[in-house]
CSV table of C-alpha atoms in Angstrom, one decimal:
chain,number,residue,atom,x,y,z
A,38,UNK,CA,169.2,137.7,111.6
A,39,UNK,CA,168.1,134.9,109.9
A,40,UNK,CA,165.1,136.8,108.0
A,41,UNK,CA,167.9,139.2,107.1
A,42,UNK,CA,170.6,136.6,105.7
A,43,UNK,CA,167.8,134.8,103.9
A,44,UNK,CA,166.3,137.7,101.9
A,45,UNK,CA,170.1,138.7,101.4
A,46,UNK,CA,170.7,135.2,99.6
A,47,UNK,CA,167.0,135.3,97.8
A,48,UNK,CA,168.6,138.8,96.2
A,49,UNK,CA,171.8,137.8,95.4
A,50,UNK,CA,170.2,134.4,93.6
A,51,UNK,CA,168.4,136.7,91.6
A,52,UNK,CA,170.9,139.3,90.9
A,53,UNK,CA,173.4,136.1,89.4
A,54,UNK,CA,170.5,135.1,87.7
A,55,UNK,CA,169.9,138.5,86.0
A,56,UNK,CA,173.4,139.0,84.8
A,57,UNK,CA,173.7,135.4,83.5
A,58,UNK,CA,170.8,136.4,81.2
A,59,UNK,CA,171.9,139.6,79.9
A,60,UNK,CA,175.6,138.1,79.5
A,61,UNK,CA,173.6,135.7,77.9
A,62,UNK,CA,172.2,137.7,75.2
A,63,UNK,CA,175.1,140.1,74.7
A,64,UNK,CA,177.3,137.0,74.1
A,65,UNK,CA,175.4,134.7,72.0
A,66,UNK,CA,172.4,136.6,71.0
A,67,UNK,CA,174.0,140.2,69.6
A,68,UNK,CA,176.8,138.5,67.4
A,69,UNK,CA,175.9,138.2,64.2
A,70,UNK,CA,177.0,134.7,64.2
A,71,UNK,CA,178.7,133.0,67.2
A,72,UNK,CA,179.5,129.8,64.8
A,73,UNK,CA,181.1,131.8,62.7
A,74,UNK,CA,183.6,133.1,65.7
A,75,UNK,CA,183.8,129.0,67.0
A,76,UNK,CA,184.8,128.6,63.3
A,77,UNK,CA,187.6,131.0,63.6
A,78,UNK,CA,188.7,134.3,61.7
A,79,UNK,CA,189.6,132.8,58.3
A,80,UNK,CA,187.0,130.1,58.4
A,81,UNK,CA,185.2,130.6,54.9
A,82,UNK,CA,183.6,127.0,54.6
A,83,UNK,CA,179.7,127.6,55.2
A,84,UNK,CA,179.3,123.9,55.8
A,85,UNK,CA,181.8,123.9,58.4
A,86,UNK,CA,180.2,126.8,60.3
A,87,UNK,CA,176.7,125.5,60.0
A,88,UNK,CA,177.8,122.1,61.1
A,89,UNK,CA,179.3,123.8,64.5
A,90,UNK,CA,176.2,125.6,64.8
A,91,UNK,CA,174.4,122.4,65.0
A,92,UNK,CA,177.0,121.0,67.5
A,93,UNK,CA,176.8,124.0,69.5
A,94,UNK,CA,172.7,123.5,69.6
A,95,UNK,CA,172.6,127.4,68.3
A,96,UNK,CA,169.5,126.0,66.1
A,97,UNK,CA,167.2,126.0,69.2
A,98,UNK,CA,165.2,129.3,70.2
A,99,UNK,CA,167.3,131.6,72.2
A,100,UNK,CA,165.1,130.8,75.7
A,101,UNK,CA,165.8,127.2,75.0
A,102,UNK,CA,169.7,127.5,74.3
A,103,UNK,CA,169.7,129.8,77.8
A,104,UNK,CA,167.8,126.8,79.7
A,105,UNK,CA,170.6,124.4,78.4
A,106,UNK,CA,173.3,126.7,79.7
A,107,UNK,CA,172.1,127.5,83.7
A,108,UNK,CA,170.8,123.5,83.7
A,109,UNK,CA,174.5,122.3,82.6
A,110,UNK,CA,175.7,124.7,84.7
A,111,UNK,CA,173.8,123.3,87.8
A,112,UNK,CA,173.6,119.2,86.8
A,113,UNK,CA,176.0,118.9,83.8
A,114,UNK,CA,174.8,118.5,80.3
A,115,UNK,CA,174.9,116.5,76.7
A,116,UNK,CA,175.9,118.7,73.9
A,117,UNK,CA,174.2,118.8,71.1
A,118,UNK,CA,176.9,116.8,69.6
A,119,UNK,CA,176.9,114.1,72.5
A,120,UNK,CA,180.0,115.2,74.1
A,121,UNK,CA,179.3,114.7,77.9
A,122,UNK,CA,179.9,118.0,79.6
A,123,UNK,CA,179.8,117.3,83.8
A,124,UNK,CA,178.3,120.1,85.7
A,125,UNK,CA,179.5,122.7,86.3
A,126,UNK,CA,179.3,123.0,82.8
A,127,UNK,CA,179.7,126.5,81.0
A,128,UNK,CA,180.5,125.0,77.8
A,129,UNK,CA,183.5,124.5,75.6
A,130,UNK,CA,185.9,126.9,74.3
A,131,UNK,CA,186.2,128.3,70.9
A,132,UNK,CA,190.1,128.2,71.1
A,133,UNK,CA,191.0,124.6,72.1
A,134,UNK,CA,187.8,123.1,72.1
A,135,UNK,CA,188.3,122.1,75.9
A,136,UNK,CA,186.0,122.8,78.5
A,137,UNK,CA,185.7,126.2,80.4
A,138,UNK,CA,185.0,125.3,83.8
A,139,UNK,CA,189.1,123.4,84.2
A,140,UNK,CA,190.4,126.6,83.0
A,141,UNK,CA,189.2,128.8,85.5
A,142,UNK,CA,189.3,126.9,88.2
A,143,UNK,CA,193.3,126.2,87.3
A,144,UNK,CA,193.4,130.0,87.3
A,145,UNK,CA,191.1,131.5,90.0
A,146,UNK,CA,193.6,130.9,92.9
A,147,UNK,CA,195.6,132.9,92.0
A,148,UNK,CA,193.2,136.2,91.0
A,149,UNK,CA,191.6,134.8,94.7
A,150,UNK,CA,195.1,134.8,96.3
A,151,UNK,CA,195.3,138.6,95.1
A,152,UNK,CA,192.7,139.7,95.9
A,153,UNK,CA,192.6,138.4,99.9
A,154,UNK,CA,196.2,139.3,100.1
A,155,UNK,CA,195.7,142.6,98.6
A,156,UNK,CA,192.6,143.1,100.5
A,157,UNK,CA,194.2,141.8,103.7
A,158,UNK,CA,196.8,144.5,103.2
A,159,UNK,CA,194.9,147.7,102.3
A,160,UNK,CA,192.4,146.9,105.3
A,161,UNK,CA,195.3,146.5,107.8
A,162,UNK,CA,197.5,149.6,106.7
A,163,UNK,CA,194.9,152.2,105.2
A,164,UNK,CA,192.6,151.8,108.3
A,165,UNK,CA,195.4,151.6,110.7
A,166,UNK,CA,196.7,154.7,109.1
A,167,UNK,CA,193.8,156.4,108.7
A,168,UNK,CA,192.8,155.5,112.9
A,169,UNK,CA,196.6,157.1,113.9
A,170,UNK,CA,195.5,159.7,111.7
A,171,UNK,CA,192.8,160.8,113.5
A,172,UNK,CA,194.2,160.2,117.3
A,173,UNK,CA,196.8,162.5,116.2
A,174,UNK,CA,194.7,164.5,114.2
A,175,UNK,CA,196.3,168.4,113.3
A,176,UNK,CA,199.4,166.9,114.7
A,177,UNK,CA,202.7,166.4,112.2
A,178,UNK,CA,201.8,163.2,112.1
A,179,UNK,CA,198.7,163.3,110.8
A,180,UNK,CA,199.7,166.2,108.2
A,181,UNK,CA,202.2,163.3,106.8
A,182,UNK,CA,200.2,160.8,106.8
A,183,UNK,CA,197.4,162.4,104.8
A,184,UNK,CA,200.5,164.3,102.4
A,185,UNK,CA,201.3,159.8,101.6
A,186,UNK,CA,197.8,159.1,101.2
A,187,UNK,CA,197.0,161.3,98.8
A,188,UNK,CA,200.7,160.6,96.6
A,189,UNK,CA,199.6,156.6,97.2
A,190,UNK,CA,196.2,157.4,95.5
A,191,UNK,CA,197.3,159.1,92.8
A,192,UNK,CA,199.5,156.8,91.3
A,193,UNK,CA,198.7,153.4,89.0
A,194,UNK,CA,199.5,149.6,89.8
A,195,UNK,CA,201.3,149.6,86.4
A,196,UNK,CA,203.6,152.1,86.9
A,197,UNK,CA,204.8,151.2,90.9
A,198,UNK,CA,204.8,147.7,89.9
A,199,UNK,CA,208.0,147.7,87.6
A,200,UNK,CA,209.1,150.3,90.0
A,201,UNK,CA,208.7,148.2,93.1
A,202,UNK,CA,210.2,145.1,91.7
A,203,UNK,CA,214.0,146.8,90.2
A,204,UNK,CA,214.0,148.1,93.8
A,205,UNK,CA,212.8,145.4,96.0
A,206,UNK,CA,214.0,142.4,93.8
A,207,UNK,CA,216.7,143.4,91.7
A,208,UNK,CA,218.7,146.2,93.6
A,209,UNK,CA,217.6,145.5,97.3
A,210,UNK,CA,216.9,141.0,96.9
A,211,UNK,CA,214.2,141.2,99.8
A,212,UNK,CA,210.9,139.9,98.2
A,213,UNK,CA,210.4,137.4,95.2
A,214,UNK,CA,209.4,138.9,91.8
A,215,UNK,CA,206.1,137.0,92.3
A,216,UNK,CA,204.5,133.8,90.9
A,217,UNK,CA,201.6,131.9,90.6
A,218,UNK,CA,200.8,129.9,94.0
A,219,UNK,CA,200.8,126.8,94.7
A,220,UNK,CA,199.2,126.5,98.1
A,221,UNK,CA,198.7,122.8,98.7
A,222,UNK,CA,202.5,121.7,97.7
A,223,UNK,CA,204.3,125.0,98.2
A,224,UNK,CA,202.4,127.2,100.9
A,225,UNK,CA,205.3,128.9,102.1
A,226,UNK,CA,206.8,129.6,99.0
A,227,UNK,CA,203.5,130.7,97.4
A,228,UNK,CA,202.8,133.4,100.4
A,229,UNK,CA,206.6,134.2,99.7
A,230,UNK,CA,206.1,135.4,95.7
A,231,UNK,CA,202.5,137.1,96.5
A,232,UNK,CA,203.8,139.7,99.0
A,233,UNK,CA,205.0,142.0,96.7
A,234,UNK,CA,201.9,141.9,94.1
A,235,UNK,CA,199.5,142.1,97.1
A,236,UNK,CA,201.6,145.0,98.5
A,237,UNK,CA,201.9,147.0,95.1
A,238,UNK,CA,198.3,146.4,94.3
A,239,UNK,CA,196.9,147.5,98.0
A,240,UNK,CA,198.8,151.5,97.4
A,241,UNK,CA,196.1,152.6,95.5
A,242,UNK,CA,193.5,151.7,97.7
A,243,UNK,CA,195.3,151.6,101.1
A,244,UNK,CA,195.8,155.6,100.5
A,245,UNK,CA,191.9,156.0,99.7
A,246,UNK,CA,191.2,153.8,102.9
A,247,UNK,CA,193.5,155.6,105.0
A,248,UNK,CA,191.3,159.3,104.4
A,249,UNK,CA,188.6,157.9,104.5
A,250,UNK,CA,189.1,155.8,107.9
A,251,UNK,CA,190.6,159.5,109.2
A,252,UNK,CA,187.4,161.8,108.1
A,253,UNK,CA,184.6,158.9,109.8
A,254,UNK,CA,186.7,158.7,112.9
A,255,UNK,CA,187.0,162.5,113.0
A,256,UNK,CA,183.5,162.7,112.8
A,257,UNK,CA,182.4,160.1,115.2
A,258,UNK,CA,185.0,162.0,117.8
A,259,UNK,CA,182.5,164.6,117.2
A,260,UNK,CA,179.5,162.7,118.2
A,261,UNK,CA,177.2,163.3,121.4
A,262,UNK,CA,177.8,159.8,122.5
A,263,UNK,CA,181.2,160.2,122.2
A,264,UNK,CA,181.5,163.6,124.4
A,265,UNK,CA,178.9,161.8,126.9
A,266,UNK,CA,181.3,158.7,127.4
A,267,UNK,CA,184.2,161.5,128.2
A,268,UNK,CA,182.3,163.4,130.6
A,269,UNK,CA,181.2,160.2,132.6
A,270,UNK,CA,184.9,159.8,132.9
A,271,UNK,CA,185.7,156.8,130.3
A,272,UNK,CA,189.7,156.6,128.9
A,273,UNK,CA,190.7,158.4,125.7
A,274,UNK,CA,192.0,155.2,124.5
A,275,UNK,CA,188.5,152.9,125.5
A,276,UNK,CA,186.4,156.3,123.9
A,277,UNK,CA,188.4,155.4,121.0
A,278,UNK,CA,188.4,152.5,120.2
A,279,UNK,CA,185.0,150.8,122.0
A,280,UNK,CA,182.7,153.6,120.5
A,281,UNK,CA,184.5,155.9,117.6
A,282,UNK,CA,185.9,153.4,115.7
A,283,UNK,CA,182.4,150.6,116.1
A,284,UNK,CA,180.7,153.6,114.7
A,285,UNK,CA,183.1,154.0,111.9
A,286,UNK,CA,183.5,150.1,111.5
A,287,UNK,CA,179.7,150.0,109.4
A,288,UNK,CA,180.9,152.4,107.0
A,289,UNK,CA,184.0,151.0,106.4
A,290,UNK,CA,182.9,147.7,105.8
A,291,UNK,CA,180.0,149.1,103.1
A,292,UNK,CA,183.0,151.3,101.3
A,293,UNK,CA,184.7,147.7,101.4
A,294,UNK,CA,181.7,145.9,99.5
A,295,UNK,CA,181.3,148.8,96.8
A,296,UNK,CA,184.6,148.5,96.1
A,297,UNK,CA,185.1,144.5,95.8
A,298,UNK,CA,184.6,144.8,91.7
A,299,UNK,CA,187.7,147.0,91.8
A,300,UNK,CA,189.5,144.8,93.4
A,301,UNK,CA,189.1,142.4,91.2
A,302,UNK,CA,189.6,145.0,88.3
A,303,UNK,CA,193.2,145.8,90.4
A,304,UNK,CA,194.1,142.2,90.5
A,305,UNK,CA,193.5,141.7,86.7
A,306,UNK,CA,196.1,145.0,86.0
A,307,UNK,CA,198.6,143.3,89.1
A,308,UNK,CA,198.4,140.2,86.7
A,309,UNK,CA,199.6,142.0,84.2
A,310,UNK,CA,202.1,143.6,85.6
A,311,UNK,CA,203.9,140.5,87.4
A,312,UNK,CA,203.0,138.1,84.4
A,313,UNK,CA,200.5,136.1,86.8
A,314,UNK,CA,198.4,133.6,85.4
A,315,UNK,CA,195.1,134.3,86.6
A,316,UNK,CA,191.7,135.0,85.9
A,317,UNK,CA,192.6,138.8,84.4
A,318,UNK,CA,194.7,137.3,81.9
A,319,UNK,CA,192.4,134.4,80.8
A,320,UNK,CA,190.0,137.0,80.0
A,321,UNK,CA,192.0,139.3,78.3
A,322,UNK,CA,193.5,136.2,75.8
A,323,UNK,CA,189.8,135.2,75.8
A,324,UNK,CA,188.9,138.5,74.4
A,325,UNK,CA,192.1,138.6,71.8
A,326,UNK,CA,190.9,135.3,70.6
A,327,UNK,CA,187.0,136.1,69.9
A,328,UNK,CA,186.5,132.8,72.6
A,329,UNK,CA,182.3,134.1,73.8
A,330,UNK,CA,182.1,130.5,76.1
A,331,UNK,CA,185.4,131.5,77.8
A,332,UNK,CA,184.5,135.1,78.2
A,333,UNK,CA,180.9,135.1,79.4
A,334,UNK,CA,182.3,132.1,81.8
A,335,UNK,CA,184.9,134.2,83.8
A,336,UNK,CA,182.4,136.7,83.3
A,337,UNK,CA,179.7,135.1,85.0
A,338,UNK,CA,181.8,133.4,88.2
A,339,UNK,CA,183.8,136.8,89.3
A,340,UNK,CA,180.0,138.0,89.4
A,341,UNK,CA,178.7,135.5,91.3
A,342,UNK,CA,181.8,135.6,93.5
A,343,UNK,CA,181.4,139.6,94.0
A,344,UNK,CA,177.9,138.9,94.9
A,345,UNK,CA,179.0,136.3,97.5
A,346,UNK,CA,181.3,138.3,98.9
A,347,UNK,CA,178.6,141.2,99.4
A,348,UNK,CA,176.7,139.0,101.0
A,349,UNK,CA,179.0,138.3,103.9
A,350,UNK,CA,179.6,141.7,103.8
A,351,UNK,CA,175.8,142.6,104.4
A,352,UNK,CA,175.9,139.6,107.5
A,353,UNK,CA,179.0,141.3,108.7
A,354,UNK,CA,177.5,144.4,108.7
A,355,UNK,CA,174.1,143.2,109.8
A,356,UNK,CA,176.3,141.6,113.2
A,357,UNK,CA,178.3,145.2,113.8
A,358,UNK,CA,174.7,147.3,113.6
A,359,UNK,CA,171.6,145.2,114.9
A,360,UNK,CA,169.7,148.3,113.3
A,361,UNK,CA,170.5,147.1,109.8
A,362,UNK,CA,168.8,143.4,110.3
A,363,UNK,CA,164.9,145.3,110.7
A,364,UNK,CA,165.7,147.4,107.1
């Protein structure tokens, strides 16, 4: 297990490492002049740009400027200017001149609240569907179940969202409209306005889970080890759940992984949608605003988080099938 779990985190090192160069190069390297964009769009004094692009150390061969950033972003840095920049440090922004690293970690609880709510949700009512699904499979139930699954899936975060909050919060008055969390002085309040945000972004997915949960347990009901277990006499209900749904478990978990970068692409449209000050909006007013240090620092940290999270995805999954630790 440990062989496993340390090439895992060897991979993922490298994988972080990759994208941080080609964000790198995409962000700094293809604009025609990043100064210029620091400078802002009606900047027209050419010794004002070239004096930020001696501040910003832009001077320096690419390779060089790239060594600067990962080493700041690992033991902190000196601009070129002499502004101390602590570690983690992924530079300053174009907009306000302040640094990135305060501004997402004052907005990734609440994209990280979203996401583990959310998740949390899906997992617990698409599988748990999906599982009734298949115990009562060709029954009414099942025909139901599948008929909601497939409406769920088929509409958009955007459009249930104002939907969901005249009926729940204006007409009925039984969740909060939602808000930005405040876990350490308001935890009860804070799980109080992400319930309906976590709930209206889990549909979408909750109905893909919930069919797909339904065709792997149909199919491991199917199994040889399954029809052995009932013919040396073993419950429906121990059948069920001890072998069919530990075989379905592995996949489950791996459709989970794949699908963490939507996640995070549904918490950034559930931002929107409940005016949530999070990670999905910093980027989008980071893109409005031309601000590349902003951008390629959100960038960079949901994909290192993504990559952590498959990670512990691959352990989990490693635990579940002892198979998967000699691959």
């Amino acid at each position: 297990m440990l062989r496993f779990l340390t090439r895992r985190v060897l991979g993922a090192i490298v994988i972080v490492v990759a994208i941080s160069a080609v964000t790198y190069f995409l962000f700094f390297v293809l604009p025609s002049d990043p100064a210029r964009l620091a400078c802002g769009k009606n900047c027209a004094n050419a010794q004002l740009v070239a004096d930020i692009r001696t501040r910003m150390g832009l001077n320096d061969p690419v390779y060089l400027q790239y060594w600067h950033y990962m080493t700041g972003i690992f033991a902190g840095r000196t601009m070129p200017d002499g502004t101390n920049c602590p570690a983690p440090c992924l530079g300053y922004s174009f907009a306000d001149n302040q640094p990135v690293w305060p501004e997402i970690a004052d907005r990734y609880p609440t994209t990280l609240s979203l996401a583990i709510g959310g998740s949390a949700a899906f997992l617990i009512i698409g599988v748990g569907l999906g599982m009734l699904s298949a115990w009562q499979q060709g029954k009414a139930f099942d025909r139901v179940a599948s008929s909601v699954s497939l409406i769920g899936n088929s509409v958009q975060i955007y459009f249930i969202g104002p939907l969901a909050i005249a009926l729940f919060v204006d007409n009925l008055g039984w969740l909060e409209r939602g808000h930005d969390p405040s876990w350490t002085s308001d935890p009860g309040g804070s799980f109080a306005g992400l319930i309906l945000p976590c709930l209206v972004m889990s549909v979408i997915f909750w109905s893909n889970y919930s069919r797909q949960t339904r065709s792997l347990m149909v199919e491991q009901l199917s199994e040889d080890h399954i029809r052995t277990a009932r013919a040396k006499g073993m419950g429906s209900k121990y059948v069920f759940y001890r072998y069919a749904l530990r075989g379905a478990a592995a996949s489950i978990i791996t459709i989970f992984g794949i699908d963490l970068g939507t996640v995070f692409g549904g918490a950034i449209i559930t931002e929107a949608t409940f005016n949530l000050h999070g990670l999905g909006t910093l980027a989008v007013n980071a893109v409005f605003n031309l601000d590349l240090p902003l951008e390629m620092g959100v960038m960079l940290f949901s994909a290192a988080a993504i990559v952590l999270c498959n990670v512990i995805i691959d352990a989990t999954y490693a635990f579940i099938d002892p198979r998967i630790r000699l691959a």
